[in-house]
Short mmCIF file of C-alpha atoms in Angstrom, two decimals:
data_model
loop_
_atom_site.label_atom_id
_atom_site.label_comp_id
_atom_site.label_asym_id
_atom_site.label_seq_id
_atom_site.Cartn_x
_atom_site.Cartn_y
_atom_site.Cartn_z
CA MET A 844 -1.72 0.78 -54.49
CA LYS A 845 -0.25 1.49 -51.31
CA SER A 846 1.90 4.93 -52.03
CA ASP A 847 5.14 5.41 -51.24
CA VAL A 848 5.16 8.76 -50.59
CA VAL A 849 6.49 9.21 -47.07
CA PRO A 850 4.13 12.01 -45.21
CA LYS A 851 6.09 15.27 -44.56
CA PRO A 852 6.53 15.64 -40.62
CA ALA A 853 4.80 18.64 -39.26
CA ALA A 854 7.15 21.97 -38.79
CA VAL A 855 6.20 22.24 -35.44
CA SER A 856 4.93 18.90 -33.37
CA ILE A 857 4.34 19.29 -29.54
CA ARG A 858 3.41 16.28 -28.00
CA GLY A 859 2.50 15.88 -24.31
CA VAL A 860 4.28 18.68 -23.17
CA ASP A 861 3.78 18.76 -19.96
CA LYS A 862 5.28 22.47 -16.87
CA LYS A 863 5.88 22.15 -13.32
CA PHE A 864 7.44 24.38 -11.70
CA GLY A 865 9.91 24.29 -8.54
CA ASN A 866 6.60 26.26 -6.21
CA GLY A 867 4.62 23.35 -7.71
CA PHE A 868 2.50 25.08 -10.29
CA HIS A 869 1.43 23.06 -12.63
CA ALA A 870 1.52 25.73 -15.70
CA LEU A 871 0.87 23.22 -18.66
CA ASP A 872 -0.83 19.52 -18.98
CA LYS A 873 -0.05 17.32 -21.83
CA ILE A 874 -0.10 19.64 -24.22
CA SER A 875 -0.34 17.88 -28.13
CA LEU A 876 -0.77 19.99 -31.41
CA ASP A 877 0.92 19.85 -34.42
CA ILE A 878 1.54 23.04 -37.03
CA ALA A 879 2.16 22.70 -40.53
CA ASP A 880 4.56 24.04 -42.37
CA GLY A 881 3.85 27.62 -43.44
CA GLN A 882 0.81 27.64 -41.16
CA PHE A 883 -0.35 30.82 -39.44
CA LEU A 884 -1.42 29.32 -36.05
CA SER A 885 -2.93 31.44 -33.17
CA VAL A 886 -3.38 30.25 -29.55
CA VAL A 887 -5.58 32.47 -27.27
CA GLY A 888 -6.88 31.92 -23.66
CA PRO A 889 -6.99 33.75 -20.30
CA SER A 890 -4.37 34.88 -18.47
CA GLY A 891 -2.29 31.98 -16.51
CA CYS A 892 -3.08 29.24 -19.00
CA GLY A 893 0.84 28.82 -20.20
CA LYS A 894 0.71 30.31 -23.43
CA SER A 895 4.12 31.82 -23.33
CA THR A 896 5.43 29.05 -21.52
CA LEU A 897 3.98 27.15 -24.29
CA LEU A 898 5.84 29.03 -26.68
CA GLN A 899 8.99 29.60 -24.49
CA ILE A 900 9.41 25.48 -24.67
CA VAL A 901 9.12 25.62 -28.64
CA ALA A 902 11.38 27.98 -28.69
CA GLY A 903 14.16 26.12 -26.39
CA LEU A 904 14.28 28.78 -23.93
CA VAL A 905 12.60 26.59 -21.24
CA PRO A 906 12.34 23.47 -21.12
CA ALA A 907 9.40 20.68 -20.37
CA SER A 908 8.83 19.09 -17.55
CA GLY A 909 7.58 16.01 -20.00
CA GLY A 910 6.95 15.17 -23.37
CA LYS A 911 8.64 16.85 -25.88
CA VAL A 912 8.88 19.51 -28.98
CA LEU A 913 9.60 18.57 -32.46
CA LEU A 914 11.08 21.17 -35.19
CA ASP A 915 10.47 19.07 -38.50
CA GLY A 916 10.63 15.67 -36.98
CA HIS A 917 13.98 16.53 -34.25
CA PRO A 918 13.73 17.45 -30.63
CA VAL A 919 14.00 20.77 -29.80
CA VAL A 920 16.90 20.91 -27.08
CA GLY A 921 17.75 24.35 -27.50
CA PRO A 922 17.60 27.97 -28.24
CA GLN A 923 17.90 27.06 -32.84
CA PRO A 924 18.16 30.90 -33.57
CA HIS A 925 18.66 29.68 -37.61
CA GLU A 926 15.15 28.20 -37.06
CA VAL A 927 13.66 29.79 -34.79
CA ALA A 928 13.11 33.57 -34.42
CA VAL A 929 11.17 34.96 -31.25
CA VAL A 930 9.08 37.88 -31.53
CA PHE A 931 8.45 39.68 -28.05
CA GLN A 932 5.44 42.10 -26.87
CA ASP A 933 8.49 44.72 -26.56
CA ALA A 934 10.18 45.30 -29.24
CA LEU A 935 13.68 45.31 -27.24
CA LEU A 936 15.89 47.17 -29.52
CA LEU A 937 18.93 48.75 -28.83
CA PRO A 938 18.43 52.48 -28.26
CA TRP A 939 22.25 53.18 -29.00
CA LYS A 940 22.15 51.12 -32.61
CA THR A 941 19.75 52.73 -35.74
CA THR A 942 16.96 51.30 -37.33
CA LEU A 943 19.27 49.12 -39.57
CA GLN A 944 21.86 48.32 -37.24
CA ASN A 945 19.16 46.76 -34.48
CA VAL A 946 18.20 43.85 -37.97
CA GLU A 947 21.63 43.60 -38.33
CA PHE A 948 22.71 42.58 -34.74
CA PRO A 949 21.72 38.81 -34.83
CA LEU A 950 23.70 38.37 -38.07
CA ASP A 951 26.32 40.38 -36.48
CA LEU A 952 26.45 37.66 -33.61
CA GLN A 953 26.11 35.09 -35.70
CA GLY A 954 29.48 36.21 -37.89
CA VAL A 955 27.95 36.81 -41.14
CA PRO A 956 30.00 39.00 -43.62
CA ALA A 957 29.11 42.70 -43.27
CA ALA A 958 28.42 43.21 -46.79
CA GLU A 959 25.54 40.02 -46.88
CA ARG A 960 24.34 40.77 -43.04
CA ARG A 961 23.72 44.59 -44.30
CA ALA A 962 21.88 43.71 -47.90
CA LYS A 963 19.61 40.69 -46.48
CA SER A 964 18.81 43.67 -43.73
CA LEU A 965 18.15 46.05 -46.26
CA GLU A 966 16.33 43.73 -48.05
CA MET A 967 13.90 43.11 -44.65
CA LEU A 968 13.13 46.78 -43.93
CA ASP A 969 12.20 46.79 -47.06
CA LEU A 970 9.43 44.08 -46.53
CA VAL A 971 8.10 45.39 -43.57
CA GLY A 972 8.18 49.16 -45.22
CA LEU A 973 10.67 50.54 -43.19
CA SER A 974 13.15 51.52 -46.20
CA ALA A 975 13.02 55.71 -45.06
CA PHE A 976 13.90 55.19 -41.81
CA ALA A 977 17.28 52.60 -42.07
CA ASP A 978 19.00 55.29 -40.14
CA ALA A 979 16.44 56.10 -37.47
CA TYR A 980 17.04 55.50 -33.94
CA PRO A 981 14.37 53.31 -32.04
CA GLN A 982 12.81 56.83 -29.48
CA GLN A 983 12.23 58.53 -33.22
CA LEU A 984 9.72 55.47 -34.27
CA SER A 985 6.54 55.24 -33.60
CA GLY A 986 5.70 52.01 -31.72
CA GLY A 987 3.90 50.23 -34.28
CA MET A 988 7.03 50.74 -36.27
CA ARG A 989 9.80 49.54 -33.42
CA GLN A 990 7.59 46.56 -33.77
CA ARG A 991 7.72 46.22 -37.49
CA VAL A 992 11.73 46.74 -36.80
CA SER A 993 11.55 43.50 -34.29
CA ILE A 994 9.81 41.12 -36.95
CA ALA A 995 12.58 42.49 -39.27
CA ARG A 996 15.34 41.33 -37.54
CA GLY A 997 13.63 37.94 -36.97
CA LEU A 998 13.11 37.40 -40.56
CA ALA A 999 16.32 38.29 -41.38
CA GLN A 1000 17.98 35.56 -39.69
CA ASP A 1001 15.52 33.24 -42.37
CA PRO A 1002 14.31 31.19 -39.71
CA ARG A 1003 11.53 28.62 -40.85
CA ILE A 1004 9.41 29.37 -37.67
CA ILE A 1005 8.69 32.42 -36.28
CA LEU A 1006 7.44 32.58 -32.58
CA MET A 1007 5.23 35.86 -31.76
CA ASP A 1008 4.27 36.74 -28.12
CA GLU A 1009 1.50 39.50 -27.80
CA PRO A 1010 3.30 41.18 -30.68
CA PHE A 1011 1.32 43.50 -30.49
CA GLY A 1012 -0.29 44.00 -27.23
CA ALA A 1013 1.05 47.49 -26.30
CA LEU A 1014 -0.51 48.83 -29.13
CA ASP A 1015 -3.93 51.01 -29.78
CA GLU A 1016 -6.41 49.20 -31.43
CA GLN A 1017 -6.17 51.24 -35.09
CA THR A 1018 -2.53 50.69 -34.93
CA ARG A 1019 -2.96 47.25 -33.66
CA ILE A 1020 -5.52 46.56 -36.84
CA ARG A 1021 -3.23 48.26 -39.26
CA MET A 1022 0.07 46.42 -37.70
CA GLY A 1023 -1.90 42.84 -38.19
CA GLN A 1024 -2.56 43.88 -41.63
CA GLU A 1025 0.91 44.15 -42.42
CA LEU A 1026 1.96 40.88 -41.00
CA LEU A 1027 -0.66 39.48 -42.81
CA ARG A 1028 1.26 41.15 -46.09
CA ILE A 1029 4.63 39.97 -44.72
CA TRP A 1030 3.22 36.70 -44.20
CA GLU A 1031 1.78 36.12 -47.42
CA ARG A 1032 5.45 37.10 -48.98
CA SER A 1033 7.34 34.67 -46.97
CA ARG A 1034 5.26 32.13 -46.02
CA LYS A 1035 6.93 31.14 -42.71
CA THR A 1036 5.44 29.29 -40.50
CA VAL A 1037 4.14 31.02 -37.47
CA LEU A 1038 2.94 30.51 -34.08
CA PHE A 1039 1.26 33.69 -32.53
CA ILE A 1040 0.02 34.38 -29.58
CA THR A 1041 -2.35 36.82 -28.68
CA HIS A 1042 -5.39 37.49 -25.98
CA SER A 1043 -7.17 39.30 -28.84
CA LEU A 1044 -10.24 36.88 -30.11
CA ALA A 1045 -11.00 39.16 -33.58
CA GLU A 1046 -6.72 39.40 -33.95
CA ALA A 1047 -6.82 35.78 -33.98
CA ILE A 1048 -9.25 35.18 -36.06
CA PHE A 1049 -8.42 37.74 -38.88
CA LEU A 1050 -4.52 36.55 -38.63
CA SER A 1051 -4.48 32.42 -38.87
CA ASP A 1052 -5.58 29.40 -40.60
CA VAL A 1053 -6.30 27.68 -37.47
CA VAL A 1054 -7.00 29.09 -33.43
CA VAL A 1055 -5.93 27.04 -30.70
CA VAL A 1056 -7.99 27.58 -27.22
CA MET A 1057 -6.27 27.15 -24.04
CA GLY A 1058 -7.77 27.01 -20.88
CA ARG A 1059 -6.15 27.26 -17.29
CA ASN A 1060 -5.09 25.26 -13.64
CA PRO A 1061 -3.72 23.89 -15.18
CA GLY A 1062 -2.99 25.20 -19.28
CA ARG A 1063 -4.24 23.00 -21.61
CA ILE A 1064 -6.02 23.09 -25.07
CA LEU A 1065 -9.61 23.18 -25.25
CA GLU A 1066 -10.21 23.30 -28.52
CA ARG A 1067 -8.71 23.36 -32.37
CA MET A 1068 -11.00 25.89 -34.86
CA GLU A 1069 -9.97 26.10 -38.13
CA VAL A 1070 -10.76 28.86 -39.98
CA PRO A 1071 -12.63 29.50 -43.08
CA LEU A 1072 -12.00 32.76 -44.37
CA PRO A 1073 -10.43 33.01 -47.76
CA ARG A 1074 -7.13 34.65 -48.12
CA PRO A 1075 -5.79 37.08 -48.86
CA ARG A 1076 -8.12 38.58 -46.07
CA SER A 1077 -8.61 42.19 -45.59
CA SER A 1078 -10.29 43.93 -42.17
CA ASP A 1079 -13.06 43.95 -44.11
CA VAL A 1080 -14.01 40.13 -43.71
CA MET A 1081 -14.83 41.32 -39.82
CA GLY A 1082 -17.79 42.11 -40.50
CA SER A 1083 -18.83 38.99 -42.43
CA ASP A 1084 -21.10 36.46 -40.71
CA VAL A 1085 -18.31 33.79 -39.99
CA PHE A 1086 -16.02 35.66 -38.69
CA GLY A 1087 -18.51 36.97 -36.10
CA GLN A 1088 -19.90 33.21 -35.44
CA MET A 1089 -16.30 32.47 -34.40
CA ARG A 1090 -15.63 35.02 -32.53
CA ASN A 1091 -18.71 34.41 -30.45
CA ARG A 1092 -17.42 30.87 -30.13
CA LEU A 1093 -14.24 31.89 -29.23
CA TRP A 1094 -16.23 34.33 -26.27
CA HIS A 1095 -18.07 31.73 -25.07
CA LEU A 1096 -15.33 29.17 -24.55
CA LEU A 1097 -13.38 31.29 -22.83
CA ASN A 1098 -16.20 32.87 -20.70
CA ASP A 1099 -17.22 29.58 -19.73
CA GLU A 1100 -13.32 28.85 -19.01
CA ILE A 1101 -13.08 31.19 -16.50
CA ASP A 1102 -16.36 30.82 -14.88
CA ARG A 1103 -15.24 27.37 -14.25
CA THR A 1104 -12.06 28.53 -12.72
CA ASP A 1105 -13.07 31.01 -10.48
CA GLN A 1106 -15.71 28.87 -8.88
CA ALA A 1107 -13.24 26.52 -8.69
CA ALA A 1108 -10.20 29.04 -6.77
CA PRO A 1109 -10.67 29.02 -3.00
CA GLU A 1110 -11.88 31.57 -0.86
CA LEU A 1111 -9.10 34.13 0.56
#
């Protein structure tokens, strides 16, 4: 018997997205990718493969040259701060504002009443474990703490989708691992849809439901890998055989891609 249930569209659907810049550089070549509602998907790839460009197109910050991006089945034609939050590698906090004021700032721009935005921002600071630092200024916070403020600021807008572009790239390895654990804790409570860009293979596996590998010249998808590790996860999972096998598979894919593109590069 045929079901009358209509399948729910993907939270993010990237369909045949191309990007060519004015100088003729072909950044992305027919990228197609679906991200399910509540899914944590990471993208890894060599420098110059277009990971950040893809994220900016999904965010509506950069137009595609071809193809389209759909959010819940609706085309992206520009930024949608109520639906999509972006967290960059640099926390981009305003130095003259306190932690709480930085989290409140986008809500203030949207005209949210003072009491409502204050309550929401305090709730998000509690979620990221920074309630005690609400009155601190950015220069009084560590790099990891500033990045947690940036995440709280994104969550305060209550987006369905969070796009993260190398958010822990500037942190030392120990802080980066701890931030990954913190992000998983936040994600498990909020169940937002996450598109996460990273150069770290271990980070991608540890955080994600799915890891997508991109190649370059032009940017394209080489492989989509499901992560079979159970949740919730702790850093101990990094010592498992499954984790090691996935990391080795990703390493060989990327190493082969770098060798191929290096060999194809013209001699100077």
